[in-house]
Coordinates of C-alpha atoms and ligand atoms in Angstrom, one line a residue:
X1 CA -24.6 0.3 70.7
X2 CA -26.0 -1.9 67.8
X3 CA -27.9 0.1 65.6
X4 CA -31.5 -1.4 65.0
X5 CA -32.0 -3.6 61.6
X6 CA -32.7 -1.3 58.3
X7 CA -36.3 -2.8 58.0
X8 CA -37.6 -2.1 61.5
X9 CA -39.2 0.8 61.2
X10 CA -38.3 1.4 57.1
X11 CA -40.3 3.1 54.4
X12 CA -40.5 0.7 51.3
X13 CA -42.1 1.7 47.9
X14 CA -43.4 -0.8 45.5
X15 CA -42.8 -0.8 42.2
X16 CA -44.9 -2.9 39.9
X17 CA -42.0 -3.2 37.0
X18 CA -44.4 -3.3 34.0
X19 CA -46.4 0.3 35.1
X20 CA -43.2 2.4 36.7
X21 CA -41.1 3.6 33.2
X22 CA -41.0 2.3 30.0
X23 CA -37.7 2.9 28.4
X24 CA -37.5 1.4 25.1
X25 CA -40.7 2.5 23.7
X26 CA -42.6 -0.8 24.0
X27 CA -45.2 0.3 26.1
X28 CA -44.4 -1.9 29.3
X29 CA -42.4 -0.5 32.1
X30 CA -38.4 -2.4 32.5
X31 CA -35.3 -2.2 34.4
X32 CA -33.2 0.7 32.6
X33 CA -36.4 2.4 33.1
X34 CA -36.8 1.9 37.3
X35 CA -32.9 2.4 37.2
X36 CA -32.8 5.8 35.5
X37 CA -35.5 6.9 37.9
X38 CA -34.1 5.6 41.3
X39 CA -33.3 9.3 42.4
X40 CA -36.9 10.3 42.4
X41 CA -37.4 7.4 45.2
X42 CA -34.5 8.5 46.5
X43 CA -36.2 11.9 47.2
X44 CA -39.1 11.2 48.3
X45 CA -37.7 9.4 51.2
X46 CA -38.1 5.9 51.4
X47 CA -35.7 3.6 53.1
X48 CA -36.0 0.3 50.3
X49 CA -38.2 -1.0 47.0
X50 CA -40.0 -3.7 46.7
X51 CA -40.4 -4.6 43.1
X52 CA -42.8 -7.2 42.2
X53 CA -41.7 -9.9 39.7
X54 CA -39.8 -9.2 36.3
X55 CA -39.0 -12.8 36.0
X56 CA -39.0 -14.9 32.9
X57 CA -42.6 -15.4 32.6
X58 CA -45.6 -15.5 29.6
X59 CA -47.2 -12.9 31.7
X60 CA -50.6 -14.3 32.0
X61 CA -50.8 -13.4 36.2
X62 CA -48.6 -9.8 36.1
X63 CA -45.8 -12.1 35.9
X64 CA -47.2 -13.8 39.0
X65 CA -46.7 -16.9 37.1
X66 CA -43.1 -17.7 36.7
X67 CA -41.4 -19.8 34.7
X68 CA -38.1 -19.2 35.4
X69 CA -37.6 -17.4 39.0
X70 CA -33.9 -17.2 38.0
X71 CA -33.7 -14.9 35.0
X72 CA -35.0 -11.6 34.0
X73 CA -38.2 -11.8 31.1
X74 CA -36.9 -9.8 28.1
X75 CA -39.5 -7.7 28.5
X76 CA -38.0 -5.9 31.4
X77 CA -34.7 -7.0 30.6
X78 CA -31.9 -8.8 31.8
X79 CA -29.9 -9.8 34.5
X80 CA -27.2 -7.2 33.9
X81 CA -30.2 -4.6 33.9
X82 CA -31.0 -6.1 37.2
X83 CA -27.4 -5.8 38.7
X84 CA -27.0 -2.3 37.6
X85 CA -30.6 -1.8 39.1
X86 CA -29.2 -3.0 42.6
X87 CA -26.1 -1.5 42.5
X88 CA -28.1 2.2 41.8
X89 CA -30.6 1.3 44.5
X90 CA -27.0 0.7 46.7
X91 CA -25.1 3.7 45.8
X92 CA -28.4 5.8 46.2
X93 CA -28.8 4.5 49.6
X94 CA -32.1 2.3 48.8
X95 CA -32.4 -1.2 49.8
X96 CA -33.8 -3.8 47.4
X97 CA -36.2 -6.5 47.9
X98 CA -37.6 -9.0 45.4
X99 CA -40.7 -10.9 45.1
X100 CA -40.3 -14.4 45.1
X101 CA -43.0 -16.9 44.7
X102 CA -43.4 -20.1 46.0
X103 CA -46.8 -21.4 45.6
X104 CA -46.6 -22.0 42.2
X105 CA -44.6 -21.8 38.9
X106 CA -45.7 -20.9 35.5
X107 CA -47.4 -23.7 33.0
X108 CA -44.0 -22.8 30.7
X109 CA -41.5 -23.9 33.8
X110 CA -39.6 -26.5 32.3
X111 CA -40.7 -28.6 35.5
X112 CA -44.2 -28.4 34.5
X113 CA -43.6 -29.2 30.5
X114 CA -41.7 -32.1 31.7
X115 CA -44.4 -33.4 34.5
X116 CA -46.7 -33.3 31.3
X117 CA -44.5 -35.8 29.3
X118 CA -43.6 -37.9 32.0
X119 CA -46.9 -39.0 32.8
X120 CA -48.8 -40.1 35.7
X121 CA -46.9 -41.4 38.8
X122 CA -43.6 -40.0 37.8
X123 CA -41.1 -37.5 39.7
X124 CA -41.7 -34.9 37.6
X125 CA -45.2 -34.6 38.5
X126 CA -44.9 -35.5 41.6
X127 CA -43.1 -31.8 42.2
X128 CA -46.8 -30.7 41.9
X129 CA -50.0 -31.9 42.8
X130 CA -51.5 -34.3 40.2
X131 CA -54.2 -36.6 40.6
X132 CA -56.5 -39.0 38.9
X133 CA -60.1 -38.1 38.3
X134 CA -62.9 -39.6 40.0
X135 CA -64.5 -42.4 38.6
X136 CA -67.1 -40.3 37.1
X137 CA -64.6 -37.8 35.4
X138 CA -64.7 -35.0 37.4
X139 CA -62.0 -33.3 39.3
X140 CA -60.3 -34.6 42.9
X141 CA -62.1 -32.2 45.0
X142 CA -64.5 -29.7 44.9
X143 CA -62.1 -26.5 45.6
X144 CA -62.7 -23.2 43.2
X145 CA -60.0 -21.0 42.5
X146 CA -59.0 -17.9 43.5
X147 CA -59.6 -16.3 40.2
X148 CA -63.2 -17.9 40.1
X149 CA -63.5 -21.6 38.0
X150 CA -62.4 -25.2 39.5
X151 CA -59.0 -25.1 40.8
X152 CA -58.4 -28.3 39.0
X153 CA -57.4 -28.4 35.1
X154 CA -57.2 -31.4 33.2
X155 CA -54.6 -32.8 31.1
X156 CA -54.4 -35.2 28.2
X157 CA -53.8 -38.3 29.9
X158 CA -56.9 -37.3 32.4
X159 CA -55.0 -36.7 35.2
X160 CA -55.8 -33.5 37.0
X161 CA -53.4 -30.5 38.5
X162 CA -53.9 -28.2 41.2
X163 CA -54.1 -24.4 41.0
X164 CA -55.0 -22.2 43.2
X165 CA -55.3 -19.1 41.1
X166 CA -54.9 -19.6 37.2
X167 CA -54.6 -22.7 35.1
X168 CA -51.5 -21.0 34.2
X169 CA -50.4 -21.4 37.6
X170 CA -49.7 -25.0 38.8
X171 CA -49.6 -25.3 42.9
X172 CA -46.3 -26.9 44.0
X173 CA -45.7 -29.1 46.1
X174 CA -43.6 -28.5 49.0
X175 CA -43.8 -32.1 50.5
X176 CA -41.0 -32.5 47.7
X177 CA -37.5 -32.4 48.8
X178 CA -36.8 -31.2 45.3
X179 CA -39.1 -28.2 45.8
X180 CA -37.6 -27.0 49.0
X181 CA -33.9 -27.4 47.1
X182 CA -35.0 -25.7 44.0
X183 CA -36.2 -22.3 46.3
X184 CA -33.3 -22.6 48.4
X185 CA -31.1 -21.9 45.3
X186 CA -33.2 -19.2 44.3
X187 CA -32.7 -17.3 47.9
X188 CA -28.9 -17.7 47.5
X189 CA -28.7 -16.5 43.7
X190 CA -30.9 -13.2 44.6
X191 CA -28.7 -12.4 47.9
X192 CA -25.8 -13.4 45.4
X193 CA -27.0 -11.0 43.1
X194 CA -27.4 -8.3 45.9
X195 CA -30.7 -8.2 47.2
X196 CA -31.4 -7.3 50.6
X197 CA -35.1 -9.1 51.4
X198 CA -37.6 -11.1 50.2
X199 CA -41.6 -10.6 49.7
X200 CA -42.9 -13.9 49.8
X201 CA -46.0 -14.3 47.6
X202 CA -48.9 -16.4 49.3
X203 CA -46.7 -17.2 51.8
X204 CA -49.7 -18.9 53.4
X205 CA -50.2 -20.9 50.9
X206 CA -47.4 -23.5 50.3
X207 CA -48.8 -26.4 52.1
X208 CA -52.1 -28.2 51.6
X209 CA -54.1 -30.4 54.1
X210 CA -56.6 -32.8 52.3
X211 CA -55.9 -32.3 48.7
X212 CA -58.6 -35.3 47.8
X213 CA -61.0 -34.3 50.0
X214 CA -64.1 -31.6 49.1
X215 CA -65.0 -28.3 51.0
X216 CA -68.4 -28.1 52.2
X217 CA -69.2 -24.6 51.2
X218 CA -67.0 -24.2 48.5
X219 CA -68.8 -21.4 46.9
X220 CA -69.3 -19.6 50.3
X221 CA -65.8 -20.1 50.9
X222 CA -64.3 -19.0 47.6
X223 CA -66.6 -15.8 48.6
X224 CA -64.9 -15.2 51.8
X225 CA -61.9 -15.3 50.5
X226 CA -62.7 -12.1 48.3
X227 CA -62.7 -8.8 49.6
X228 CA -64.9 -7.6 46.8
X229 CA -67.7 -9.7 47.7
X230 CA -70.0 -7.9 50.6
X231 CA -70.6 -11.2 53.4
X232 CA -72.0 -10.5 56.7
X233 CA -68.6 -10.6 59.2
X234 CA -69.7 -13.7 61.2
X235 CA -70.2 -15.8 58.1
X236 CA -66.8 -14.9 56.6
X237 CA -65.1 -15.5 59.6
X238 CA -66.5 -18.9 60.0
X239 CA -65.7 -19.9 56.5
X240 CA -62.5 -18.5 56.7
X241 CA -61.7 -21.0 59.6
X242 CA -62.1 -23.3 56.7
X243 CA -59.6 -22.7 54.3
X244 CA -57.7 -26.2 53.9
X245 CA -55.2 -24.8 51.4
X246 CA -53.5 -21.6 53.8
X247 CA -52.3 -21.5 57.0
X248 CA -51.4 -24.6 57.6
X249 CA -48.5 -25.4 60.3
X250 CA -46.6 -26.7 58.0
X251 CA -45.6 -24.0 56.1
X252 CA -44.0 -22.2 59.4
X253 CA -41.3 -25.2 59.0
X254 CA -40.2 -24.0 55.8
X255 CA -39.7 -20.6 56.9
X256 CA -37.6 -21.4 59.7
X257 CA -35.4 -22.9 57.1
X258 CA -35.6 -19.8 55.0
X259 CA -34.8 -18.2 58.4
X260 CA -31.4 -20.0 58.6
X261 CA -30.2 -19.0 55.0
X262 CA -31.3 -15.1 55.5
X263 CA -29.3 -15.1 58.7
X264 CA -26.2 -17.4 57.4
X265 CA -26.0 -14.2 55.4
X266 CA -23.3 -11.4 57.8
X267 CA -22.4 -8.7 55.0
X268 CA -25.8 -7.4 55.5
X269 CA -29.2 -7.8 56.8
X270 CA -31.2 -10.1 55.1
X271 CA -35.0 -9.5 55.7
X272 CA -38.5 -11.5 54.0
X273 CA -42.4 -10.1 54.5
X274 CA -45.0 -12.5 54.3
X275 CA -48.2 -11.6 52.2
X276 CA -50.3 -14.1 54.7
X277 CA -53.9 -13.5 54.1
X278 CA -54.9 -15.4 57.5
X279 CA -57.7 -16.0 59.8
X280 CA -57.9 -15.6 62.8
X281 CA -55.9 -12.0 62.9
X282 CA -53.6 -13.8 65.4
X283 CA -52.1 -16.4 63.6
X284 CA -50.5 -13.5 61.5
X285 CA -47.8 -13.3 64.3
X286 CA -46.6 -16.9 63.5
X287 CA -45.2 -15.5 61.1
X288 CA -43.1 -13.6 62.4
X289 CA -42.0 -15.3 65.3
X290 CA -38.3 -14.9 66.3
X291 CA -37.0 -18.0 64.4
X292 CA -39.2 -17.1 61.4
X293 CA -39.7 -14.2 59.0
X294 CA -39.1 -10.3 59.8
X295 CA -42.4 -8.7 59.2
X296 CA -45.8 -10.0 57.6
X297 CA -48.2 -7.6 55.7
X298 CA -51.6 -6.2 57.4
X299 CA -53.8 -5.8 54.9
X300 CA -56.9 -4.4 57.5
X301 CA -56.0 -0.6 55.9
X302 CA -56.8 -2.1 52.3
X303 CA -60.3 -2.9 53.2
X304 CA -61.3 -0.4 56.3
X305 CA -63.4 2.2 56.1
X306 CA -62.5 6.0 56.5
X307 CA -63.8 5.7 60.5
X308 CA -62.6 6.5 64.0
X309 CA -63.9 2.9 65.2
X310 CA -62.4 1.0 62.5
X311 CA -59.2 2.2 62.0
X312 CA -58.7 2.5 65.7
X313 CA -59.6 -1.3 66.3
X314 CA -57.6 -1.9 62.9
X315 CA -54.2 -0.3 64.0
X316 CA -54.4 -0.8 68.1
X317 CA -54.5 -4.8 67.7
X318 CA -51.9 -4.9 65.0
X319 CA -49.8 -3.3 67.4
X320 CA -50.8 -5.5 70.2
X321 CA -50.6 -8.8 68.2
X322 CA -46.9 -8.3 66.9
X323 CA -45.8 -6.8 70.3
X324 CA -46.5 -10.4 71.3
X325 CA -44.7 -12.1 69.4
X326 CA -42.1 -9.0 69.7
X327 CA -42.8 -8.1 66.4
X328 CA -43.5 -4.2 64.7
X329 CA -46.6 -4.4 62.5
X330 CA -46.6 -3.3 59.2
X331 CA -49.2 -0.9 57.1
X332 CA -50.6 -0.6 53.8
X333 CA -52.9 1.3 52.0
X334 CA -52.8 0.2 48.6
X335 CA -51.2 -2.3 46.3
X336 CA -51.4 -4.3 43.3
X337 CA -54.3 -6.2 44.5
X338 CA -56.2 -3.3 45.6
X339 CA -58.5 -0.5 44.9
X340 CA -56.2 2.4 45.2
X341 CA -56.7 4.1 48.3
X342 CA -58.1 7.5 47.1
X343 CA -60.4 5.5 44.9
X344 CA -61.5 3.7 47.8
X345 CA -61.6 6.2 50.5
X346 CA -61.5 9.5 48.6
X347 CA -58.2 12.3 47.9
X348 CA -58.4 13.9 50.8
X349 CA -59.0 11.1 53.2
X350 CA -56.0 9.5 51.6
X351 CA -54.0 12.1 52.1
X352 CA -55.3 12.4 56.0
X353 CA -54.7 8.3 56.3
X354 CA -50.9 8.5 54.8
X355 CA -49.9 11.1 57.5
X356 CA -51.7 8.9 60.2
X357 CA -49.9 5.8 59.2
X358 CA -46.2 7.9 58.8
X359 CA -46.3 8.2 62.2
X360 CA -46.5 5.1 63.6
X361 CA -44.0 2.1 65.0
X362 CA -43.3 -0.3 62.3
X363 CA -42.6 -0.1 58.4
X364 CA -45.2 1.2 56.0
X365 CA -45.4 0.0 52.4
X366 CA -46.5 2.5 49.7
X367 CA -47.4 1.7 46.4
X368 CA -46.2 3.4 43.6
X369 CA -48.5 6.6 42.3
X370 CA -49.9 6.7 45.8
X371 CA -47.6 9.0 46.9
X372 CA -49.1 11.0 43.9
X373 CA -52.5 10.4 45.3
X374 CA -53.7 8.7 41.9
X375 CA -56.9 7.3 41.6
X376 CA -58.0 3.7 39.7
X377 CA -57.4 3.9 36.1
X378 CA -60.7 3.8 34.7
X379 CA -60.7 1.4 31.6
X380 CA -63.2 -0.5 29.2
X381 CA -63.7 -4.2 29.5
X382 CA -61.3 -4.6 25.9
X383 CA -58.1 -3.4 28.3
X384 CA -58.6 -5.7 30.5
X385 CA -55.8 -8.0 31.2
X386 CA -56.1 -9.2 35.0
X387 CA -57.0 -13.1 34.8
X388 CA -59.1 -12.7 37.5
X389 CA -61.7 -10.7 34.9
X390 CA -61.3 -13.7 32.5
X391 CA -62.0 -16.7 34.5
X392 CA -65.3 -15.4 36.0
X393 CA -66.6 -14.2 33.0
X394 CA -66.2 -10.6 33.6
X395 CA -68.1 -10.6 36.4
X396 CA -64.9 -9.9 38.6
X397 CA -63.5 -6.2 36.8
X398 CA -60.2 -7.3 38.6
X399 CA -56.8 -5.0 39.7
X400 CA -55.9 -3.8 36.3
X401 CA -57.3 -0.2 38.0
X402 CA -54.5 -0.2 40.4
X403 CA -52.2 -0.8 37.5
X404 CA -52.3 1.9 35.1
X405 CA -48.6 2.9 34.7
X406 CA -47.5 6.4 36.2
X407 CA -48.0 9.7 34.8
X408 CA -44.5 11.6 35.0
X409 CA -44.7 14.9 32.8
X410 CA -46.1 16.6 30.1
X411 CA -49.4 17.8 28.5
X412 CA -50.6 14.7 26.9
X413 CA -51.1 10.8 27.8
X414 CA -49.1 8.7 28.1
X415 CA -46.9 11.3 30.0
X416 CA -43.3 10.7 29.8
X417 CA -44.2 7.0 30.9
X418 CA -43.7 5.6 27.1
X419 CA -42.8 6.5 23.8
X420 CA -45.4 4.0 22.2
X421 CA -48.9 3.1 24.0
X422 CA -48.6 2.2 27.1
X423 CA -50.3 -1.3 27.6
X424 CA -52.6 0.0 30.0
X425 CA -54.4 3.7 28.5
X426 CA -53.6 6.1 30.8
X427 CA -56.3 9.0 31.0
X428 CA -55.6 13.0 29.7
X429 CA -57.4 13.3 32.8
X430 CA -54.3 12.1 34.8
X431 CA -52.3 15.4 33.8
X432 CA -52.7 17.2 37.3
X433 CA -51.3 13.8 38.6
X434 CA -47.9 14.1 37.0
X435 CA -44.8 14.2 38.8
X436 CA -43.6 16.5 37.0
X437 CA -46.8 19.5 37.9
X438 CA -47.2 18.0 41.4
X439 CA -43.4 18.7 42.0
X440 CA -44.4 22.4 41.5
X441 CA -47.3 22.5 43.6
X442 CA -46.4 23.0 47.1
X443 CA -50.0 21.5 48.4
X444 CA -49.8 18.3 45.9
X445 CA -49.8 15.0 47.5
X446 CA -46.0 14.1 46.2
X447 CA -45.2 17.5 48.6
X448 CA -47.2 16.3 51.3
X449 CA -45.4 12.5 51.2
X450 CA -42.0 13.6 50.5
X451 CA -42.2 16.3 54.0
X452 CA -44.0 13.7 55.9
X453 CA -41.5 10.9 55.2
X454 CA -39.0 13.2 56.1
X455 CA -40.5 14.4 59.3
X456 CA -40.8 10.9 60.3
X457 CA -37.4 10.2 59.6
X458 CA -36.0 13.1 61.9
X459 CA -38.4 12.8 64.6
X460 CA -39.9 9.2 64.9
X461 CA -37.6 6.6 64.2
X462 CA -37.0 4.9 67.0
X463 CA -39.6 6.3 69.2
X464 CA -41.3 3.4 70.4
X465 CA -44.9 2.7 70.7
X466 CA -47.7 5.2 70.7
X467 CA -50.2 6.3 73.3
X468 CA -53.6 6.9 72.3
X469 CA -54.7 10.6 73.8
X470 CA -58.0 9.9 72.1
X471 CA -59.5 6.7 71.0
X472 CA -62.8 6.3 69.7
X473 CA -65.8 4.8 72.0
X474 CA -67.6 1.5 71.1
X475 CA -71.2 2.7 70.3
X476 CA -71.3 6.2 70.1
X477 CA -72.3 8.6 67.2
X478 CA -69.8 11.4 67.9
X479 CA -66.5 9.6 67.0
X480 CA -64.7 12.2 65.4
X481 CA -61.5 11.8 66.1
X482 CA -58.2 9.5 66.8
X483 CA -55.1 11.2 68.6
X484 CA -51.6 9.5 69.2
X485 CA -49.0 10.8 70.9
X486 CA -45.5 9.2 69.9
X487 CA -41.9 10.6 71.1
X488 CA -42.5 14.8 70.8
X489 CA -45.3 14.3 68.0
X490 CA -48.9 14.4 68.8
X491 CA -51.0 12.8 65.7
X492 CA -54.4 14.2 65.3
X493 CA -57.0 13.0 62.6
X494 CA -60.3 14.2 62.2
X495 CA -62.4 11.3 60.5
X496 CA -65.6 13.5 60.4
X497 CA -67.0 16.2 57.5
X498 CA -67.1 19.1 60.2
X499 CA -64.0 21.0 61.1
X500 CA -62.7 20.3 65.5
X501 CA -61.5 22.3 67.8
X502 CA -58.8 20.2 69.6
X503 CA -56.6 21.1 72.7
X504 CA -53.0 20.3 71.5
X505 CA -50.0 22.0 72.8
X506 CA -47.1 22.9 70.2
X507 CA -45.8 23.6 67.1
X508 CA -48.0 22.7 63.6
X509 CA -45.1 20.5 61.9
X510 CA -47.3 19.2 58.5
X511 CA -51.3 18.8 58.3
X512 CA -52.5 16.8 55.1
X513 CA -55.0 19.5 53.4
X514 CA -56.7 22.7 54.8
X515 CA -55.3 25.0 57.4
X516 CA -55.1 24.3 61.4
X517 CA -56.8 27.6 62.4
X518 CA -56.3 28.7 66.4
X519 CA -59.3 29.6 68.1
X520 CA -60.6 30.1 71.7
X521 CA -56.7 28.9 72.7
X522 CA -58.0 25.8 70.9
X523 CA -56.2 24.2 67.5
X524 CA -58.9 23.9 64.4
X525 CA -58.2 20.9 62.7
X526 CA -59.9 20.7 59.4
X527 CA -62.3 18.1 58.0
X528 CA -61.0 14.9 56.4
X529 CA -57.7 15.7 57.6
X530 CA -54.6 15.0 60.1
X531 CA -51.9 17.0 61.6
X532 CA -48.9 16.1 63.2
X533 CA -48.0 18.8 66.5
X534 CA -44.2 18.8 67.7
X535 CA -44.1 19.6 71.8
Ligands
NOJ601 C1 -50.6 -12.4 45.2 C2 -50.1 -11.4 44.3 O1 -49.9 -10.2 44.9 C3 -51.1 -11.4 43.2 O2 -50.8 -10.3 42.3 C4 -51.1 -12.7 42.5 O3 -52.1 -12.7 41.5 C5 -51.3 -13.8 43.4 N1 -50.6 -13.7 44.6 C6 -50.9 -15.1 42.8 O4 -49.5 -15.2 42.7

């Protein structure tokens, strides 16, 4: 019987390269440093990394802006370091996959230095999208960037270029053959190299409808695109219908290509994840259609509330949607981008979220620390570094939070992360977080992942879908509780600040804090909390 592909139903853990280990004392995390602590991703259980870039790149987006996708920055290392780094991932088991990112390079790509002597009309700048102003000076259109500001920057000649995010960031364009070549060889030198996937950054982004033309809300729009700011549902999701920059059909075409390469590929299994921030929740599954890519990201447990309602609406159409396009949906609750989740949500709903997520179909992402359970970094404005903050005048406080680099050991910051200062401070207060003191405490989160993970492994993978025992009712007050059966497991959570009294047959395999107390023949499941039952 064919086995079914590694990614399926795989646990990946992302590592953001410049916050995982620092080892060479200059207070950014690098290669040597994720490769000398492979084993303790190893352990806890996870089926692959994802680590976001470490590519040649000034580093003004998190290394989001790359100016050469086909080298290592110094400041992580080099491509040696990132051979060895595959090869230990390998021999420990772990798949690799690498973040690669189309949208746009860095300012410093030698494409873009060159579009900037060559002038207007020529071929170099026509590998991005440059324009004359209007007659009155001002830029082509009226679009504002993700990062807050025009999306338009102006160069000498008084031409402008398109960006997206930062004016660091130049938007390509993909209607150039040159482009499509150029990303091709990229694919080929990473699977050369050894990598087993792809994470495709704004994969929704790469083709633009109506470049010269302005938005009519542009301000409302650039609003709904932002989690952070509060919009009444109805008006976002009109807006979002809007967006004249993502989703468009023609980016689908270029993954099918993609699709082709991946597959051309019969050593191994060759996967790609699409972040696709798109609207309506359907058009997620174009994605991954079966000619396409292998899995796209749901980002709906970044942003939902800790409720029966919500997460059961959240979780039962992502299942529904892939399953028709026979897809498995994915989960998250935190990244790079993101609040982390016990921040958000609180510890001990965190916890109680994980355990919920473990057990269902599909592959679950988790970010590195959350598996600790650490909270946002707090920081002052002066360690700021996410561009984001900069380009709306602080008003945004932007993901640096999510980024503080992990605690591992010791009694005093920075932890075992650095020798020197870490480039993000890390608080004293972060000492009960440390690997090395939540290793010894049987009821710490790390505990609670690594048995979890491990639980899922021997008794869920494979199981097929789930079938809700109890789902939450539209409209009422009590909703207290979301219950899935799934193989022999039966997943309870109780959403609510008051202990339940549930009637589950079995064995207690793992519950995420408190104790399931028996009582009246009935199970007591605690407050904020899930258990997982075994028939
Ligand atoms: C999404 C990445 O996750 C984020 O960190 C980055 O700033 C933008 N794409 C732009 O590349």
């Amino acid at each position: 019987m064919k086995s079914a592909p590694w990614w399926k139903e795989a646990t990946i853990y992302q590592i953001y390269p410049r916050s995982f280990v620092d080892s060479n004392g200059d207070g950014e995390g690098d290669l040597v440093g994720i490769t000398a602590n492979l084993e303790y991703v190893q352990q806890l259980g996870v089926d692959a990394i994802w680590l976001s870039p470490f590519y040649t790149s000034p580093n003004k987006d998190g290394g989001y802006d790359v100016a050469d996708p086909r080298d290592v920055d110094p400041r992580f290392g080099n491509l040696a370091d990132a051979k060895k780094l595959i090869d230990r991932a390998h021999e420990l088991g772990l798949r690799v996959i690498a973040d690669i990112v189309p949208n746009h390079f860095s300012d410093q790509h030698h494409w873009f230095q060159a579009a900037l002597k060559a002038g207007r009309g020529s071929a170099e700048r026509a590998r991005f999208h440059f324009y004359d102003a209007n007659p009155d000076g001002t830029p082509p259109n009226n679009w504002i960037s993700l990062f807050g500001g025009p999306s338009w920057s102006q160069v000498e000649d008084g031409q402008y270029y398109l960006h997206l995010f930062d004016s660091s960031q130049p938007d390509l364009n993909w209607e150039n053959p040159e482009v499509n070549a150029d990303f091709e060889k990229t694919l080929h030198f990473w699977i050369n190299l050894g990598v087993d996937g792809f994470r495709i950054d704004v994969a929704h982004g790469l083709v633009k409808e109506d470049v010269l033309k302005n938005h009519p809300d542009p301000q409302g729009l650039s609003n709904a695109l932002r989690l952070d700011v509060a919009m009444d549902a109805q008006a976002r999701n009109a807006l979002l219908l809007t967006v004249p920059y993502f989703d468009r059909q023609g980016v689908h075409e270029i993954y099918r290509k993609w699709r082709k390469i991946f597959d051309s590929y019969t050593d191994r299994q060759i996967m790609a994840v699409a972040e696709a921030w798109v609207h309506p929740p359907v058009n997620a599954t174009r994605y991954v259609r079966a000619d396409e890519l292998h899995q796209v990201f749901n980002f709906d447990l970044l942003t939902a509330e800790f409720d029966a309602l919500v997460l059961y609406d959240v979780i039962d159409r992502s299942i529904e949607l892939n399953a028709t396009v026979n897809a498995l949906p994915t989960w998250a609750l935190s990244n790079h981008d993101s609040p982390r989740v016990a921040s958000r949500i609180g510890s001990e709903q965190a916890r109680a979220l994980a355990l919920f997520v473990f057990g269902l179909p599909g592959s679950t992402y988790i970010f590195a620390g959350q598996e600790l359970g650490l909270p946002d970094g707090e920081l002052e404005d002066s360690d700021r570094q996410d561009p984001s903050f900069f380009r709306t005048k602080g008003k945004v406080k932007g993901r640096d939070g999510a980024r503080v680099p992990l605690p591992w050991g010791g009694d005093s910051t920075p932890f075992g992360f650095t020798t020197g200062k870490p480039w993000l401070p890390i608080s004293q207060s972060w000492q009960e977080f440390t690997v090395e003191n939540e290793n010894q405490n049987p009821k710490s989160s790390l505990h609670l992942y690594k048995n979890a993970l491990s639980l899922r492994q021997m008794h869920l993978t494979g199981q097929g879908g789930i079938e809700w025992i109890e789902s939450p009712q539209h409209g009422s007050k009590s909703n207290a509780l979301l219950i899935y059966k799934r193989g022999d497991i039966t997943v309870l959570m109780n959403v609510s600040d008051i202990a339940q009294e549930c009637d589950v047959d079995g064995k207690l395999l793992v519950v995420s804090s408190g104790v399931v107390d028996p009582h009246n023949g009935k199970k007591v499941i605690p407050a904020r909390s899930c258990a997982w039952f075994i028939a």
